[in-house]
């Protein structure tokens, strides 16, 4: 099954991400669909660096578009596809002089697709394990649902009550007017009218008390939604930006915000109805003129706060060829999506959203800076504005990777007599001017989103706090999960902790500073901890993801523990570990029968895959007989059983040491 076919079978949350991925014009979804097998069979990563390979794939792509166009011509119902593919070919021809740019774009889309698949797979695993925090979150959601259901039921009761109140007032008014016309009215009639006015007064007071009680309920819901559920969602989104496998869908929040806001608008209508009733008839000590104004203030305050809080950034800024979310490059296109969680069809295409960056500083974002919230750009009909063609500022006052910027969004909410200015901002982004700064910029994004829950704190790096080992280890595990579908286990984390802090009974209170992470070189090296780890992550992502995912690579292990593990194993047992001395990432194997092997780097693995290296490896023994000393992957898996499925068709040559 192709990667593209797997994407189409995902649940709604992840299929929406795939749909959003192809919303732009850089690489049309229809081309991806109809040429899926051919596209996935090419080495686009190599083509992005090799001009001749890029030129070759570019020509083959155009030929494939022509072939697909010819197939559509033979199908009578494919007129629109004919037209589209003709246009796609014309658009792609713009890359005639720089085909490697198109190769870079296609490679980026394939990597993003794989990321979506990895997240979906992990989410399924998490659901299967029924992790306790998820159960707690489910309970909090049930509580919100229950409270909203109660609030809606009370609103329905009050709709009935206010109709009864109006009918009761009309009846009294009719009898009172009749009494005024009858000069011979008896005392009994006056007593009856007095009872009616007393009952009417009592109903008015009860109705006002009911509104007050409903506002108390709404206050509790408001607090749960804004101070708990929304805060937790924003933190999940922040962590997901740096690889955490957290659910960031907005369906529940949109449903809850819409329901409570609709209830508040109903209360607003009830208060307006009370004004109408007072206009028709009032009396001494009428409770409405006194008690209604503070209730209206409460309703308007709640509504305003709910609507302001419902304007959020659904998809954080990212570049098509970027390293990760929240890293932008000057003069390069990026995309970002905002959403109003109050879903109301009457506002479709009405509210205009404008964009600015660091509005108190003189930076300019280029592109489409104003766009209407609409339901057409979201698969589930949410109120979104998807900015796909923004361009980062061309110049910055300081081009440093520790400078944080926020992208701001403003709009105006005008509905049912309520007018509220809305504003929201992205998480802080790092803007770079050169691709060589990407590694350091991503380190800043990781550090900020690991440690800072306040997205407004753009001066974070002026006094950057240290990370505890549990925080740092979790963040690092997410990076491996993102690159290779498997995080770090306890043994691997302990090896890294020992490397950083020495042998400890517990590492929970150990801390690592920003300087030690990204500025100071590791002992006896000319590179930092992050440069070393990032080199390994890139190696896993590009060449070792399958081996890392299936657990074949032990990765991080001290030399002492390595000798201890292999000491009692049968001859020919080996394990795979990462090099500690190579800046850009290296991997090697350890075996008692092999003394020293130079670590394999990306340069080596571009030429021959690691499973083929292990299969073909030979050493010369007595009488110059070549022997492969690698027989069992630790602890005792036969080498061909562990790696056979990864061998290439060309396997069979020999690699001598």
mmCIF file of C-alpha atoms in Angstrom, residues 84-342:
data_model
loop_
_atom_site.group_PDB
_atom_site.id
_atom_site.type_symbol
_atom_site.label_atom_id
_atom_site.label_comp_id
_atom_site.label_asym_id
_atom_site.label_seq_id
_atom_site.Cartn_x
_atom_site.Cartn_y
_atom_site.Cartn_z
ATOM 1 C CA UNK A 84 -6.549 21.078 -14.537
ATOM 2 C CA UNK A 85 -3.648 18.886 -15.670
ATOM 3 C CA UNK A 86 -2.927 21.191 -18.585
ATOM 4 C CA UNK A 87 -2.738 24.078 -16.104
ATOM 5 C CA UNK A 88 -0.580 22.092 -13.653
ATOM 6 C CA UNK A 89 1.959 21.377 -16.378
ATOM 7 C CA UNK A 90 2.106 25.056 -17.297
ATOM 8 C CA UNK A 91 2.659 25.973 -13.632
ATOM 9 C CA UNK A 92 5.414 23.394 -13.170
ATOM 10 C CA UNK A 93 7.260 24.700 -16.222
ATOM 11 C CA UNK A 94 8.109 27.773 -14.134
ATOM 12 C CA UNK A 95 10.719 25.526 -12.469
ATOM 13 C CA UNK A 96 12.464 24.845 -15.818
ATOM 14 C CA UNK A 97 15.563 26.800 -14.728
ATOM 15 C CA UNK A 98 15.535 25.556 -11.105
ATOM 16 C CA UNK A 99 14.099 22.010 -11.079
ATOM 17 C CA UNK A 100 15.795 21.292 -7.748
ATOM 18 C CA UNK A 101 13.401 23.793 -6.121
ATOM 19 C CA UNK A 102 10.432 21.699 -7.259
ATOM 20 C CA UNK A 103 12.196 18.565 -5.995
ATOM 21 C CA UNK A 104 12.631 20.251 -2.597
ATOM 22 C CA UNK A 105 8.924 21.101 -2.466
ATOM 23 C CA UNK A 106 7.822 17.550 -3.366
ATOM 24 C CA UNK A 107 10.250 16.075 -0.814
ATOM 25 C CA UNK A 108 8.832 18.414 1.858
ATOM 26 C CA UNK A 109 5.261 17.280 1.149
ATOM 27 C CA UNK A 110 6.235 13.594 1.370
ATOM 28 C CA UNK A 111 8.004 14.194 4.704
ATOM 29 C CA UNK A 112 4.940 16.062 6.051
ATOM 30 C CA UNK A 113 2.675 13.184 4.940
ATOM 31 C CA UNK A 114 4.876 10.739 6.811
ATOM 32 C CA UNK A 115 4.645 12.922 9.898
ATOM 33 C CA UNK A 116 0.840 12.811 9.751
ATOM 34 C CA UNK A 117 0.911 9.023 9.412
ATOM 35 C CA UNK A 118 3.307 8.754 12.354
ATOM 36 C CA UNK A 119 1.089 10.939 14.535
ATOM 37 C CA UNK A 120 -2.001 8.921 13.585
ATOM 38 C CA UNK A 121 -0.235 5.652 14.373
ATOM 39 C CA UNK A 122 0.940 6.943 17.733
ATOM 40 C CA UNK A 123 -2.520 8.279 18.581
ATOM 41 C CA UNK A 124 -3.914 4.811 17.899
ATOM 42 C CA UNK A 125 -1.302 3.273 20.189
ATOM 43 C CA UNK A 126 -2.098 5.775 22.935
ATOM 44 C CA UNK A 127 -5.803 5.031 22.608
ATOM 45 C CA UNK A 128 -5.158 1.281 22.805
ATOM 46 C CA UNK A 129 -3.072 1.667 25.942
ATOM 47 C CA UNK A 130 -5.838 3.755 27.577
ATOM 48 C CA UNK A 131 -3.346 6.026 29.330
ATOM 49 C CA UNK A 132 -4.647 7.467 32.597
ATOM 50 C CA UNK A 133 -4.296 11.199 31.696
ATOM 51 C CA UNK A 134 -6.515 10.570 28.685
ATOM 52 C CA UNK A 135 -9.134 9.035 30.964
ATOM 53 C CA UNK A 136 -8.964 12.082 33.232
ATOM 54 C CA UNK A 137 -9.365 14.367 30.223
ATOM 55 C CA UNK A 138 -12.388 12.348 29.110
ATOM 56 C CA UNK A 139 -13.971 12.813 32.560
ATOM 57 C CA UNK A 140 -13.470 16.600 32.394
ATOM 58 C CA UNK A 141 -15.095 16.605 28.959
ATOM 59 C CA UNK A 142 -18.066 14.655 30.342
ATOM 60 C CA UNK A 143 -18.471 17.255 33.080
ATOM 61 C CA UNK A 144 -18.497 20.095 30.530
ATOM 62 C CA UNK A 145 -21.019 18.210 28.388
ATOM 63 C CA UNK A 146 -23.274 17.625 31.410
ATOM 64 C CA UNK A 147 -23.173 21.275 32.490
ATOM 65 C CA UNK A 148 -23.900 22.473 28.965
ATOM 66 C CA UNK A 149 -26.817 20.070 28.695
ATOM 67 C CA UNK A 150 -28.239 21.398 31.981
ATOM 68 C CA UNK A 151 -27.782 25.006 30.837
ATOM 69 C CA UNK A 152 -29.547 24.373 27.523
ATOM 70 C CA UNK A 153 -32.412 22.621 29.338
ATOM 71 C CA UNK A 154 -32.827 25.626 31.642
ATOM 72 C CA UNK A 155 -32.882 27.969 28.657
ATOM 73 C CA UNK A 156 -35.700 25.933 27.122
ATOM 74 C CA UNK A 157 -37.646 26.110 30.404
ATOM 75 C CA UNK A 158 -37.138 29.862 30.554
ATOM 76 C CA UNK A 159 -38.405 30.256 26.993
ATOM 77 C CA UNK A 160 -41.636 28.672 28.175
ATOM 78 C CA UNK A 161 -41.657 30.766 31.372
ATOM 79 C CA UNK A 162 -41.275 34.101 29.602
ATOM 80 C CA UNK A 163 -44.176 33.226 27.277
ATOM 81 C CA UNK A 164 -46.260 32.414 30.333
ATOM 82 C CA UNK A 165 -45.163 35.691 31.949
ATOM 83 C CA UNK A 166 -46.226 37.621 28.860
ATOM 84 C CA UNK A 167 -49.601 35.844 28.735
ATOM 85 C CA UNK A 168 -50.122 36.461 32.454
ATOM 86 C CA UNK A 169 -49.358 40.164 32.010
ATOM 87 C CA UNK A 170 -51.690 40.401 28.979
ATOM 88 C CA UNK A 171 -54.506 38.793 30.970
ATOM 89 C CA UNK A 172 -54.038 41.194 33.868
ATOM 90 C CA UNK A 173 -53.855 44.178 31.520
ATOM 91 C CA UNK A 174 -57.103 43.142 29.788
ATOM 92 C CA UNK A 175 -59.001 42.731 33.063
ATOM 93 C CA UNK A 176 -57.576 45.932 34.494
ATOM 94 C CA UNK A 177 -58.641 47.918 31.435
ATOM 95 C CA UNK A 178 -62.077 46.308 31.641
ATOM 96 C CA UNK A 179 -62.274 47.278 35.309
ATOM 97 C CA UNK A 180 -61.489 50.934 34.491
ATOM 98 C CA UNK A 181 -64.361 51.002 32.033
ATOM 99 C CA UNK A 182 -66.832 49.618 34.594
ATOM 100 C CA UNK A 183 -67.638 52.428 37.058
ATOM 101 C CA UNK A 184 -69.841 50.070 39.104
ATOM 102 C CA UNK A 185 -67.038 47.598 39.697
ATOM 103 C CA UNK A 186 -67.319 45.764 42.940
ATOM 104 C CA UNK A 187 -64.732 45.522 45.649
ATOM 105 C CA UNK A 188 -64.326 41.847 44.736
ATOM 106 C CA UNK A 189 -63.018 42.775 41.342
ATOM 107 C CA UNK A 190 -60.374 45.014 42.907
ATOM 108 C CA UNK A 191 -59.262 42.167 45.156
ATOM 109 C CA UNK A 192 -58.950 39.897 42.116
ATOM 110 C CA UNK A 193 -56.866 42.431 40.274
ATOM 111 C CA UNK A 194 -54.615 42.848 43.322
ATOM 112 C CA UNK A 195 -54.046 39.080 43.400
ATOM 113 C CA UNK A 196 -53.168 39.121 39.724
ATOM 114 C CA UNK A 197 -50.659 41.963 40.107
ATOM 115 C CA UNK A 198 -49.106 40.170 43.087
ATOM 116 C CA UNK A 199 -48.792 36.958 41.047
ATOM 117 C CA UNK A 200 -47.348 38.898 38.115
ATOM 118 C CA UNK A 201 -44.823 40.605 40.388
ATOM 119 C CA UNK A 202 -43.854 37.239 41.854
ATOM 120 C CA UNK A 203 -43.355 35.769 38.355
ATOM 121 C CA UNK A 204 -41.187 38.699 37.322
ATOM 122 C CA UNK A 205 -39.027 38.308 40.430
ATOM 123 C CA UNK A 206 -38.718 34.536 39.932
ATOM 124 C CA UNK A 207 -37.809 34.984 36.288
ATOM 125 C CA UNK A 208 -35.091 37.484 37.176
ATOM 126 C CA UNK A 209 -33.812 35.079 39.855
ATOM 127 C CA UNK A 210 -33.751 32.271 37.285
ATOM 128 C CA UNK A 211 -31.622 34.396 34.955
ATOM 129 C CA UNK A 212 -29.246 35.144 37.828
ATOM 130 C CA UNK A 213 -29.010 31.417 38.655
ATOM 131 C CA UNK A 214 -28.354 30.585 34.990
ATOM 132 C CA UNK A 215 -25.578 33.147 34.901
ATOM 133 C CA UNK A 216 -24.043 31.465 37.947
ATOM 134 C CA UNK A 217 -24.095 28.176 36.010
ATOM 135 C CA UNK A 218 -22.668 29.904 32.942
ATOM 136 C CA UNK A 219 -19.887 31.393 35.084
ATOM 137 C CA UNK A 220 -18.811 27.888 36.120
ATOM 138 C CA UNK A 221 -18.915 26.690 32.510
ATOM 139 C CA UNK A 222 -17.099 29.799 31.334
ATOM 140 C CA UNK A 223 -14.322 29.132 33.823
ATOM 141 C CA UNK A 224 -14.085 25.441 32.850
ATOM 142 C CA UNK A 225 -13.936 26.272 29.149
ATOM 143 C CA UNK A 226 -11.549 29.214 29.190
ATOM 144 C CA UNK A 227 -9.386 28.586 32.244
ATOM 145 C CA UNK A 228 -9.149 24.807 31.904
ATOM 146 C CA UNK A 229 -10.127 23.253 28.569
ATOM 147 C CA UNK A 230 -8.825 26.067 26.343
ATOM 148 C CA UNK A 231 -5.647 26.475 28.391
ATOM 149 C CA UNK A 232 -5.010 22.732 28.200
ATOM 150 C CA UNK A 233 -5.639 22.722 24.435
ATOM 151 C CA UNK A 234 -3.177 25.591 23.939
ATOM 152 C CA UNK A 235 -0.543 23.754 25.966
ATOM 153 C CA UNK A 236 -1.181 20.559 23.959
ATOM 154 C CA UNK A 237 -0.811 22.537 20.754
ATOM 155 C CA UNK A 238 2.401 24.105 22.036
ATOM 156 C CA UNK A 239 3.859 20.699 22.861
ATOM 157 C CA UNK A 240 2.674 19.204 19.571
ATOM 158 C CA UNK A 241 4.678 21.893 17.755
ATOM 159 C CA UNK A 242 7.837 20.235 19.107
ATOM 160 C CA UNK A 243 6.781 16.650 18.470
ATOM 161 C CA UNK A 244 4.478 15.644 21.339
ATOM 162 C CA UNK A 245 1.818 13.142 20.197
ATOM 163 C CA UNK A 246 -1.042 15.230 21.633
ATOM 164 C CA UNK A 247 -4.529 15.629 20.168
ATOM 165 C CA UNK A 248 -4.970 19.227 18.996
ATOM 166 C CA UNK A 249 -8.345 18.912 17.265
ATOM 167 C CA UNK A 250 -10.838 21.680 18.006
ATOM 168 C CA UNK A 251 -14.144 19.907 17.447
ATOM 169 C CA UNK A 252 -15.067 19.619 21.134
ATOM 170 C CA UNK A 253 -14.098 23.187 21.988
ATOM 171 C CA UNK A 254 -15.962 24.568 18.975
ATOM 172 C CA UNK A 255 -19.086 22.635 19.970
ATOM 173 C CA UNK A 256 -18.895 23.851 23.588
ATOM 174 C CA UNK A 257 -18.159 27.477 22.763
ATOM 175 C CA UNK A 258 -20.991 27.543 20.220
ATOM 176 C CA UNK A 259 -23.491 26.070 22.671
ATOM 177 C CA UNK A 260 -22.715 28.323 25.623
ATOM 178 C CA UNK A 261 -22.559 31.461 23.453
ATOM 179 C CA UNK A 262 -25.944 30.579 21.918
ATOM 180 C CA UNK A 263 -27.351 30.218 25.441
ATOM 181 C CA UNK A 264 -25.954 33.638 26.381
ATOM 182 C CA UNK A 265 -27.573 35.206 23.323
ATOM 183 C CA UNK A 266 -30.856 33.601 24.430
ATOM 184 C CA UNK A 267 -30.504 35.223 27.849
ATOM 185 C CA UNK A 268 -29.849 38.510 26.081
ATOM 186 C CA UNK A 269 -33.160 38.085 24.209
ATOM 187 C CA UNK A 270 -34.992 37.305 27.460
ATOM 188 C CA UNK A 271 -33.721 40.561 28.957
ATOM 189 C CA UNK A 272 -34.825 42.451 25.836
ATOM 190 C CA UNK A 273 -38.266 40.841 26.210
ATOM 191 C CA UNK A 274 -38.456 42.080 29.799
ATOM 192 C CA UNK A 275 -37.826 45.610 28.507
ATOM 193 C CA UNK A 276 -40.783 45.173 26.148
ATOM 194 C CA UNK A 277 -43.003 43.989 29.006
ATOM 195 C CA UNK A 278 -42.030 46.982 31.158
ATOM 196 C CA UNK A 279 -42.757 49.249 28.210
ATOM 197 C CA UNK A 280 -46.294 47.860 28.074
ATOM 198 C CA UNK A 281 -46.903 47.931 31.821
ATOM 199 C CA UNK A 282 -45.063 48.772 35.030
ATOM 200 C CA UNK A 283 -46.073 49.438 38.619
ATOM 201 C CA UNK A 284 -44.694 50.559 41.935
ATOM 202 C CA UNK A 285 -41.737 48.431 43.148
ATOM 203 C CA UNK A 286 -41.503 46.721 39.731
ATOM 204 C CA UNK A 287 -38.283 44.567 40.062
ATOM 205 C CA UNK A 288 -37.300 44.694 36.383
ATOM 206 C CA UNK A 289 -35.979 48.302 36.165
ATOM 207 C CA UNK A 290 -33.779 47.714 39.240
ATOM 208 C CA UNK A 291 -32.553 44.140 38.743
ATOM 209 C CA UNK A 292 -32.291 43.891 34.970
ATOM 210 C CA UNK A 293 -29.357 46.318 34.330
ATOM 211 C CA UNK A 294 -26.767 44.399 36.423
ATOM 212 C CA UNK A 295 -27.953 41.140 34.826
ATOM 213 C CA UNK A 296 -27.443 42.648 31.376
ATOM 214 C CA UNK A 297 -23.925 43.702 32.365
ATOM 215 C CA UNK A 298 -23.184 40.133 33.455
ATOM 216 C CA UNK A 299 -24.551 38.664 30.196
ATOM 217 C CA UNK A 300 -22.625 41.135 28.032
ATOM 218 C CA UNK A 301 -19.419 40.583 30.021
ATOM 219 C CA UNK A 302 -19.681 36.810 29.738
ATOM 220 C CA UNK A 303 -20.513 36.974 26.037
ATOM 221 C CA UNK A 304 -17.655 39.346 25.309
ATOM 222 C CA UNK A 305 -15.128 37.229 27.178
ATOM 223 C CA UNK A 306 -16.328 34.001 25.557
ATOM 224 C CA UNK A 307 -16.213 35.456 22.052
ATOM 225 C CA UNK A 308 -12.786 37.003 22.599
ATOM 226 C CA UNK A 309 -11.456 33.681 23.862
ATOM 227 C CA UNK A 310 -12.982 31.775 20.932
ATOM 228 C CA UNK A 311 -10.614 33.403 18.402
ATOM 229 C CA UNK A 312 -7.550 31.125 18.206
ATOM 230 C CA UNK A 313 -4.665 30.124 15.950
ATOM 231 C CA UNK A 314 -5.582 26.632 14.751
ATOM 232 C CA UNK A 315 -2.416 25.905 12.750
ATOM 233 C CA UNK A 316 0.811 27.597 13.804
ATOM 234 C CA UNK A 317 3.094 29.272 11.198
ATOM 235 C CA UNK A 318 5.223 26.996 9.007
ATOM 236 C CA UNK A 319 7.169 27.126 5.748
ATOM 237 C CA UNK A 320 6.790 24.513 2.972
ATOM 238 C CA UNK A 321 10.521 23.741 3.092
ATOM 239 C CA UNK A 322 10.994 24.535 6.774
ATOM 240 C CA UNK A 323 12.686 22.509 9.484
ATOM 241 C CA UNK A 324 9.639 22.631 11.721
ATOM 242 C CA UNK A 325 6.781 24.789 12.879
ATOM 243 C CA UNK A 326 7.536 28.333 14.112
ATOM 244 C CA UNK A 327 10.779 28.758 12.163
ATOM 245 C CA UNK A 328 10.392 31.275 9.315
ATOM 246 C CA UNK A 329 12.915 32.622 6.845
ATOM 247 C CA UNK A 330 13.024 36.173 5.520
ATOM 248 C CA UNK A 331 11.410 36.624 2.089
ATOM 249 C CA UNK A 332 10.055 33.050 2.139
ATOM 250 C CA UNK A 333 6.386 32.070 1.983
ATOM 251 C CA UNK A 334 4.697 30.604 5.055
ATOM 252 C CA UNK A 335 1.167 29.647 6.078
ATOM 253 C CA UNK A 336 -0.949 29.964 9.227
ATOM 254 C CA UNK A 337 -4.638 29.368 10.024
ATOM 255 C CA UNK A 338 -6.953 31.089 12.527
ATOM 256 C CA UNK A 339 -10.373 29.894 13.683
ATOM 257 C CA UNK A 340 -13.420 31.296 15.467
ATOM 258 C CA UNK A 341 -14.788 28.628 17.791
ATOM 259 C CA UNK A 342 -18.260 30.206 17.732
#
